[in-house]
Coordinates of C-alpha atoms and ligand atoms in Angstrom, one line a residue:
M110 CA 118.0 121.0 103.6
K111 CA 120.1 122.7 101.0
T112 CA 120.7 120.7 97.8
E113 CA 123.2 121.0 95.0
F114 CA 121.7 119.5 92.0
S115 CA 122.8 121.0 88.6
L116 CA 120.2 122.4 86.2
A117 CA 120.8 119.5 83.9
Q118 CA 120.0 117.1 86.8
L119 CA 116.9 119.0 87.7
A120 CA 115.6 118.5 84.2
D121 CA 114.9 114.9 85.2
P122 CA 111.4 114.8 86.8
D123 CA 112.6 112.2 89.3
I124 CA 115.5 114.3 90.5
A125 CA 113.2 117.4 90.6
E126 CA 110.9 115.4 92.9
A127 CA 113.8 114.3 95.1
D128 CA 115.0 117.9 95.3
K129 CA 111.6 119.0 96.5
I130 CA 111.5 116.3 99.1
L131 CA 115.0 116.9 100.3
R132 CA 114.5 120.6 100.7
A133 CA 111.5 120.0 102.9
C134 CA 113.7 118.2 105.5
V135 CA 114.9 120.5 108.3
H136 CA 117.0 117.7 109.8
C137 CA 115.2 118.1 113.2
G138 CA 115.6 114.3 113.8
F139 CA 112.1 113.9 115.3
C140 CA 111.7 110.9 112.9
T141 CA 114.5 109.0 114.5
A142 CA 112.5 108.2 117.7
T143 CA 109.9 106.2 115.8
C144 CA 112.1 104.5 113.3
P145 CA 112.3 100.8 114.1
T146 CA 115.9 100.3 112.8
Y147 CA 117.2 103.3 114.7
V148 CA 115.4 102.1 117.9
L149 CA 117.0 98.7 117.5
L150 CA 120.5 99.6 116.1
G151 CA 121.0 103.1 117.4
D152 CA 123.1 104.1 114.4
E153 CA 122.3 107.5 112.8
L154 CA 122.8 105.9 109.4
D155 CA 120.0 103.5 110.2
S156 CA 117.6 106.4 110.9
P157 CA 115.4 108.3 108.4
R158 CA 117.5 111.4 108.7
G159 CA 120.7 109.4 108.1
R160 CA 119.3 107.7 105.1
I161 CA 118.0 111.0 103.7
Y162 CA 121.6 112.3 103.8
L163 CA 122.9 109.1 102.1
I164 CA 120.3 109.3 99.4
K165 CA 121.0 113.1 98.9
E166 CA 124.7 112.4 98.4
M167 CA 124.1 109.4 96.1
L168 CA 121.7 111.4 93.8
E169 CA 123.8 114.6 93.8
K170 CA 127.0 112.9 92.9
D171 CA 125.2 110.7 90.4
K172 CA 127.7 107.9 90.9
P173 CA 127.0 104.2 91.7
P174 CA 126.0 103.7 95.4
T175 CA 128.7 102.5 97.7
P176 CA 128.2 99.2 99.7
E177 CA 127.7 101.4 102.8
V178 CA 124.8 103.2 101.3
V179 CA 123.3 100.0 100.1
K180 CA 123.6 98.4 103.5
H181 CA 121.6 101.2 105.3
I182 CA 119.0 101.5 102.6
D183 CA 118.5 97.7 102.5
R184 CA 117.9 97.8 106.2
C185 CA 115.0 100.3 105.8
L186 CA 111.7 98.5 106.2
S187 CA 109.7 101.1 104.2
C188 CA 107.4 101.1 107.1
L189 CA 106.9 104.9 106.8
A190 CA 106.7 105.5 110.5
C191 CA 109.0 108.4 109.8
M192 CA 106.4 110.0 107.5
T193 CA 103.8 109.9 110.3
T194 CA 106.2 111.6 112.7
C195 CA 107.8 114.2 110.4
P196 CA 106.4 117.7 111.2
S197 CA 107.7 119.0 107.8
G198 CA 105.8 116.5 105.6
V199 CA 108.9 115.0 104.1
N200 CA 107.8 112.3 101.6
Y201 CA 110.3 109.7 102.6
M202 CA 108.4 107.0 100.6
H203 CA 109.0 108.6 97.2
L204 CA 112.6 109.3 98.1
V205 CA 113.5 105.8 99.3
D206 CA 111.6 104.3 96.3
Q207 CA 113.8 106.3 94.0
A208 CA 117.0 105.2 96.0
R209 CA 116.0 101.5 95.6
V210 CA 115.6 101.9 91.8
R211 CA 119.1 103.6 91.7
I212 CA 120.6 100.8 93.7
E213 CA 119.0 98.1 91.5
R214 CA 120.2 99.9 88.4
D215 CA 123.8 100.9 89.4
F216 CA 125.0 98.6 92.1
S217 CA 126.4 95.2 91.5
R218 CA 125.3 92.9 94.3
P219 CA 127.1 89.6 95.0
L220 CA 125.9 86.8 92.8
A221 CA 124.0 84.8 95.5
E222 CA 122.1 87.9 96.5
R223 CA 121.2 88.8 92.9
A224 CA 120.0 85.2 92.4
L225 CA 117.9 85.3 95.6
R226 CA 116.3 88.6 94.6
A227 CA 115.6 87.4 91.1
I228 CA 113.9 84.3 92.5
L229 CA 111.7 86.3 94.9
A230 CA 110.7 88.7 92.1
L231 CA 109.9 85.8 89.8
V232 CA 108.0 83.6 92.3
L233 CA 106.1 85.9 94.7
P234 CA 104.0 87.8 92.2
R235 CA 102.8 84.6 90.5
P236 CA 100.3 82.6 92.6
G237 CA 100.9 79.3 90.6
L238 CA 104.7 79.5 91.1
F239 CA 104.3 80.6 94.6
R240 CA 102.0 77.7 95.5
A241 CA 104.5 75.3 93.9
S242 CA 107.4 76.9 95.9
M243 CA 105.4 76.7 99.1
I244 CA 104.9 72.9 98.6
M245 CA 108.6 72.5 97.9
A246 CA 109.5 74.6 100.9
R247 CA 107.2 72.6 103.1
L248 CA 108.9 69.4 102.0
G249 CA 112.3 71.1 102.7
R250 CA 111.3 72.4 106.1
P251 CA 112.7 69.4 108.1
L252 CA 116.0 70.1 106.4
A253 CA 116.1 73.6 107.9
G254 CA 116.9 72.0 111.3
L255 CA 119.9 70.2 109.7
L256 CA 121.4 73.4 108.3
P257 CA 124.1 75.0 110.5
T258 CA 122.9 78.2 112.3
P259 CA 124.9 81.1 110.9
K260 CA 125.9 83.9 113.2
A261 CA 123.9 87.2 113.0
A262 CA 125.8 89.5 110.6
A263 CA 125.5 93.0 109.3
T264 CA 124.4 91.6 106.0
P265 CA 122.9 88.2 106.4
G266 CA 124.2 85.4 104.2
L267 CA 122.3 83.2 101.8
L268 CA 122.1 80.3 104.3
R269 CA 120.5 82.5 106.9
R270 CA 118.0 83.8 104.4
I271 CA 117.1 80.3 103.1
K272 CA 116.4 79.3 106.7
A273 CA 114.2 82.3 107.1
M274 CA 112.3 81.4 104.0
L275 CA 111.8 77.8 105.1
A276 CA 110.6 78.9 108.5
L277 CA 107.9 81.1 106.8
A278 CA 106.5 78.2 104.7
P279 CA 103.1 77.0 106.0
K280 CA 102.5 73.5 107.3
R281 CA 99.5 73.1 105.1
L282 CA 98.1 74.9 102.0
P283 CA 94.3 75.5 101.6
A284 CA 92.5 74.8 98.3
P285 CA 92.6 77.7 95.9
G286 CA 89.8 80.3 96.1
P287 CA 87.7 81.5 93.2
S288 CA 89.6 82.7 90.1
G289 CA 89.6 85.9 88.1
G290 CA 86.5 86.5 86.0
S291 CA 84.1 85.4 88.7
T292 CA 81.2 87.6 89.8
F293 CA 79.4 87.3 93.1
P294 CA 75.9 88.9 92.9
A295 CA 74.5 90.9 95.7
V296 CA 72.0 89.2 97.9
G297 CA 68.7 91.1 97.7
E298 CA 68.6 94.6 96.3
R299 CA 72.0 95.7 94.7
R300 CA 73.4 98.8 96.5
G301 CA 76.9 98.8 95.0
R302 CA 79.4 97.1 92.8
V303 CA 83.1 96.7 93.6
A304 CA 86.2 94.9 92.3
L305 CA 88.1 92.9 94.9
L306 CA 91.9 92.7 94.5
Q307 CA 92.8 89.0 94.3
G308 CA 96.3 89.4 95.7
C309 CA 99.3 87.0 95.2
A310 CA 100.6 85.5 98.3
Q311 CA 97.3 86.0 100.1
Q312 CA 95.3 84.0 97.6
V313 CA 97.7 81.0 98.1
L314 CA 98.2 81.2 101.9
A315 CA 94.7 82.4 103.1
P316 CA 92.0 82.5 100.4
R317 CA 89.6 82.5 103.4
I318 CA 90.3 86.3 103.8
N319 CA 88.8 87.3 100.4
Q320 CA 86.1 84.7 100.9
A321 CA 85.0 86.5 104.1
A322 CA 85.1 89.8 102.2
I323 CA 82.9 88.4 99.5
N324 CA 80.5 86.8 102.0
L325 CA 80.1 90.1 103.9
L326 CA 79.8 92.4 100.9
T327 CA 77.3 90.3 99.0
R328 CA 75.2 89.8 102.2
H329 CA 75.0 93.6 102.5
G330 CA 73.9 94.2 98.9
V331 CA 77.2 94.7 97.2
E332 CA 78.1 92.8 94.0
V333 CA 81.7 91.7 93.9
V334 CA 83.8 91.0 90.8
L335 CA 87.2 89.4 90.6
V336 CA 88.5 91.0 87.5
K337 CA 89.9 88.7 84.8
D338 CA 93.6 89.1 83.9
E339 CA 94.3 91.1 87.0
Q340 CA 98.0 90.8 88.1
C341 CA 100.1 91.3 91.2
C342 CA 99.8 95.0 92.1
G343 CA 103.6 95.4 91.6
A344 CA 104.3 96.1 95.3
L345 CA 106.7 93.2 95.7
T346 CA 109.0 94.2 92.8
H347 CA 108.5 97.9 93.5
H348 CA 110.1 97.4 97.0
L349 CA 112.9 95.5 95.4
G350 CA 113.7 98.5 93.2
Q351 CA 112.6 96.7 90.1
D352 CA 110.4 99.4 88.7
G353 CA 110.3 98.1 85.1
D354 CA 108.3 95.1 86.4
A355 CA 106.3 97.0 88.9
L356 CA 105.1 99.6 86.4
A357 CA 104.3 97.0 83.7
R358 CA 102.0 95.3 86.3
A359 CA 100.5 98.6 87.3
R360 CA 99.7 99.4 83.6
A361 CA 98.2 95.9 83.0
N362 CA 95.9 96.3 86.1
I363 CA 94.9 99.8 85.2
T364 CA 93.8 98.5 81.7
V365 CA 91.6 95.7 83.0
W366 CA 90.1 97.7 85.9
I367 CA 89.3 100.7 83.7
K368 CA 87.6 98.3 81.2
E369 CA 85.6 96.7 84.0
A370 CA 84.6 100.2 85.4
E371 CA 83.4 101.2 81.9
Q372 CA 81.5 98.0 81.2
G373 CA 79.9 97.1 84.5
G374 CA 80.5 100.2 86.7
L375 CA 82.7 100.1 89.8
D376 CA 82.2 102.1 93.0
A377 CA 85.6 101.1 94.3
I378 CA 88.5 98.7 94.0
L379 CA 88.7 97.0 97.4
I380 CA 91.9 95.7 98.9
T381 CA 92.2 93.3 101.9
A382 CA 96.1 93.4 101.9
S383 CA 97.1 96.9 103.0
G384 CA 100.6 96.5 101.6
C385 CA 99.0 96.3 98.1
G386 CA 96.6 99.1 98.9
T387 CA 99.4 101.6 99.6
V388 CA 101.0 100.9 96.2
I389 CA 97.8 101.0 94.2
K390 CA 96.9 104.3 95.8
D391 CA 100.3 105.5 94.6
Y392 CA 99.8 104.4 90.9
G393 CA 98.8 108.0 90.1
F394 CA 102.2 109.3 91.3
M395 CA 104.2 106.3 89.8
L396 CA 102.8 106.9 86.4
R397 CA 102.5 110.7 86.5
E398 CA 104.9 111.1 83.6
D399 CA 103.3 108.4 81.4
R400 CA 101.3 110.2 78.8
E401 CA 99.2 107.2 78.0
Y402 CA 98.4 106.1 81.5
A403 CA 98.7 109.1 83.8
K404 CA 95.0 110.0 83.8
S405 CA 93.7 106.5 84.2
A406 CA 96.3 105.7 86.9
A407 CA 95.0 108.7 88.9
Q408 CA 91.4 107.4 88.4
I409 CA 92.4 104.0 89.7
S410 CA 94.2 105.4 92.7
A411 CA 91.1 107.3 93.5
L412 CA 88.9 104.2 93.3
A413 CA 91.3 102.1 95.5
K414 CA 90.1 101.6 99.1
D415 CA 91.0 99.4 101.9
I416 CA 88.1 97.1 102.7
T417 CA 87.6 98.8 106.1
E418 CA 87.3 102.3 104.5
Y419 CA 84.5 101.0 102.3
L420 CA 82.7 99.2 105.2
G421 CA 82.9 102.4 107.3
G422 CA 80.5 103.9 104.8
I423 CA 77.8 101.2 104.8
A424 CA 75.3 100.1 107.5
L425 CA 76.2 96.6 108.6
N426 CA 73.8 94.0 110.0
P427 CA 73.4 93.9 113.8
S428 CA 76.3 92.0 115.4
S429 CA 76.0 88.5 117.0
Q430 CA 79.0 89.2 119.3
K431 CA 78.4 89.6 123.0
G432 CA 81.5 91.6 124.0
D433 CA 83.3 88.6 125.5
L434 CA 86.2 88.4 123.1
T435 CA 89.3 90.6 123.4
V436 CA 91.0 91.4 120.2
A437 CA 94.5 93.0 120.0
Y438 CA 94.4 95.1 116.9
H439 CA 97.7 95.1 115.1
S440 CA 97.9 98.2 113.0
A441 CA 99.9 97.3 109.8
C442 CA 102.4 100.0 108.9
S443 CA 101.0 100.1 105.3
L444 CA 97.6 101.0 106.8
Q445 CA 98.5 103.4 109.6
H446 CA 101.5 105.1 108.1
G447 CA 101.1 104.4 104.3
Q448 CA 97.3 105.1 104.1
K449 CA 96.7 106.9 107.4
I450 CA 93.9 104.5 108.3
T451 CA 94.0 104.1 112.1
G452 CA 90.5 104.5 113.6
I453 CA 88.1 102.8 111.2
P454 CA 89.2 99.1 111.6
K455 CA 89.1 99.4 115.4
E456 CA 85.7 101.3 115.4
L457 CA 84.2 98.6 113.1
L458 CA 85.4 95.8 115.5
S459 CA 84.2 97.5 118.6
K460 CA 80.8 98.5 117.1
N461 CA 80.4 94.8 116.2
G462 CA 80.9 93.5 119.7
F463 CA 84.6 92.9 120.1
V464 CA 86.6 94.3 122.9
V465 CA 89.5 96.0 121.1
K466 CA 92.8 96.6 122.7
D467 CA 95.6 98.8 121.3
V468 CA 99.0 97.2 121.2
P469 CA 101.8 99.2 123.0
E470 CA 104.4 100.6 120.6
S471 CA 101.8 100.1 117.9
H472 CA 103.8 102.5 115.6
L473 CA 106.7 100.0 115.3
C474 CA 106.8 97.5 112.5
C475 CA 106.4 93.8 113.1
G476 CA 109.3 93.1 110.7
S477 CA 107.4 91.6 107.9
A478 CA 107.6 94.4 105.3
G479 CA 107.2 92.5 102.0
T480 CA 110.4 90.4 101.5
Y481 CA 112.2 92.1 104.4
N482 CA 111.8 89.1 106.8
I483 CA 113.6 87.0 104.2
L484 CA 116.3 89.5 103.2
Q485 CA 116.9 90.9 106.7
P486 CA 115.9 88.0 109.0
D487 CA 117.8 89.1 112.1
I488 CA 116.3 92.6 112.3
A489 CA 112.9 91.2 111.3
G490 CA 113.1 88.5 114.0
R491 CA 113.9 91.1 116.7
L492 CA 111.0 93.3 115.6
R493 CA 108.7 90.3 115.6
D494 CA 109.7 89.3 119.2
R495 CA 109.2 92.8 120.4
K496 CA 105.8 93.0 118.7
I497 CA 104.7 89.7 120.2
A498 CA 105.7 90.8 123.7
N499 CA 103.7 94.0 123.3
I500 CA 100.7 92.0 122.0
A501 CA 100.9 89.5 124.9
A502 CA 100.9 92.4 127.4
V503 CA 97.2 93.1 126.6
K504 CA 96.3 89.5 127.1
P505 CA 94.1 89.1 124.0
D506 CA 92.0 86.1 122.9
M507 CA 93.1 86.8 119.3
I508 CA 95.0 89.2 117.1
A509 CA 93.4 91.0 114.2
A510 CA 95.3 92.6 111.3
G511 CA 94.6 93.9 107.8
N512 CA 97.7 92.6 106.0
I513 CA 98.7 89.0 105.2
G514 CA 102.4 89.8 105.5
C515 CA 102.0 90.9 109.2
M516 CA 99.6 88.0 109.9
V517 CA 102.2 85.4 108.7
Q518 CA 105.1 87.2 110.5
I519 CA 103.2 87.5 113.8
A520 CA 101.7 84.0 113.7
G521 CA 105.1 82.5 113.3
G522 CA 106.0 83.5 116.8
T523 CA 102.9 83.1 118.9
S524 CA 100.2 80.6 119.7
I525 CA 97.5 83.4 120.0
P526 CA 95.2 83.0 116.9
V527 CA 95.8 85.6 114.2
V528 CA 92.9 86.6 111.9
H529 CA 92.1 89.3 109.4
T530 CA 89.8 92.1 110.5
I531 CA 87.3 91.2 107.8
E532 CA 87.0 87.6 109.1
L533 CA 85.8 88.9 112.4
L534 CA 83.4 91.4 110.8
D535 CA 82.0 88.7 108.6
W536 CA 81.5 86.4 111.5
A537 CA 79.8 89.2 113.6
T538 CA 77.4 90.1 110.9
G539 CA 76.1 86.6 110.0
G540 CA 79.1 84.7 108.5
P541 CA 80.9 81.6 109.7
K542 CA 83.2 81.6 112.6
P543 CA 86.8 82.0 111.3
G544 CA 89.1 79.0 111.5
L545 CA 91.5 80.3 114.0
T546 CA 94.3 77.9 113.1
G547 CA 94.7 78.6 109.4
P548 CA 97.6 77.5 107.2
G549 CA 100.7 79.4 107.9
L550 CA 98.9 81.3 110.6
N551 CA 99.2 78.8 113.4
Ligands
SF4_85 S1 111.4 114.6 111.1 FE1 111.2 115.2 108.9 S2 112.2 117.2 108.8 FE2 112.9 116.2 110.7 S3 114.8 115.1 110.1 FE3 113.1 113.6 110.0 S4 112.5 113.8 107.8 FE4 113.7 115.6 108.2
SF4_86 S1 110.6 103.8 106.5 FE1 110.6 102.9 108.6 S2 112.7 101.9 108.7 FE2 112.7 103.2 106.9 S3 113.6 105.1 107.7 FE3 111.4 105.4 107.8 S4 110.8 104.7 109.9 FE4 112.9 104.0 109.5

């Protein structure tokens, strides 16, 4: 694609990067077929190619984005299916990330929308506040039925979004898990030492996921540390275009993880929420122009691994499973498109005695996508219904996924139990049977 940036514009490293990405696009349109919003809405401007044109124009003109541009960028899930499909290697992720920052900086959203985004950015990355808000939302849940049902609209209103938020609130909250600063020694001879990302929403909604990871790792000779003063990885605010907050969190985490690696040694930083993993693996790019942090950010990105990537490299205990449970494996977008991890989780599950079924249309997002199911509840709801129908077609006993956002989204529309892949692997290799009706997941 031909671009028309001036030399002055190209002196900005972000614009130079955007120029490189835009020039790689040959506008073949292959990406449209796998884009969930294009599949649902059939509008070229809701396809990757259409959005690429909109972003190109916004950046070239260097003017505040129009409401039309904002509408179509806001509808993008950042699922990155387009990157998997693109034959030219267009890095849509870095382009849309830049567009979201521009929109946040230069576009004045309506007051109610600004307030909602500010609340999400304040609450979601802080487990204490998130827990309190979940308790309040649970109390407010009965009121959701009393609220009028607004009509589906191109841009959903505040009422529709509040209803979506209340619907996502769990019926019960589990007790908090272990806190930062805890170390879990290896059982027997120590073969490795890792940090485990504590996560934000996950540690409130389902601390059992990291507990299963700790059980499994320590049982297999790996010491696990929950690093003190670790923060939210920044993914939530990054996807809202609030890069000042996201980068501050990235720097804070890099500081404490590098310190831990220097003091105790770390073979890896393991992540059980793939949405977080995709962003941490991108710290090196996000901070490439930061003289103080660029090198350590790249080191941290190299250490970051999804839990299944790490487990693929160690010998697990013999499985207790007898092959009589069928698991539908939901491939989270952030794992399959963001991190290109597709085979390992399924191989681990089948090697450990589960009958694993692929879900039809597995490349399509379930509609969770961070805060998308709150900000775009109508599209998110349609994607969830489609995902659940596809899952039901393989008649599973349970659904396994590697991302808490997907787990909550899918569990909200089905009675089939939803568990994290690590819970099944822990169970198969000597851990407890997962509670199949966890908070928010039943
Ligand atoms: S598939 Fe790639 S090259 Fe083709 S239009 Fe989409 S982004 Fe551009
Ligand atoms: S990230 Fe997903 S929703 Fe956005 S343009 Fe690409 S395929 Fe479509």
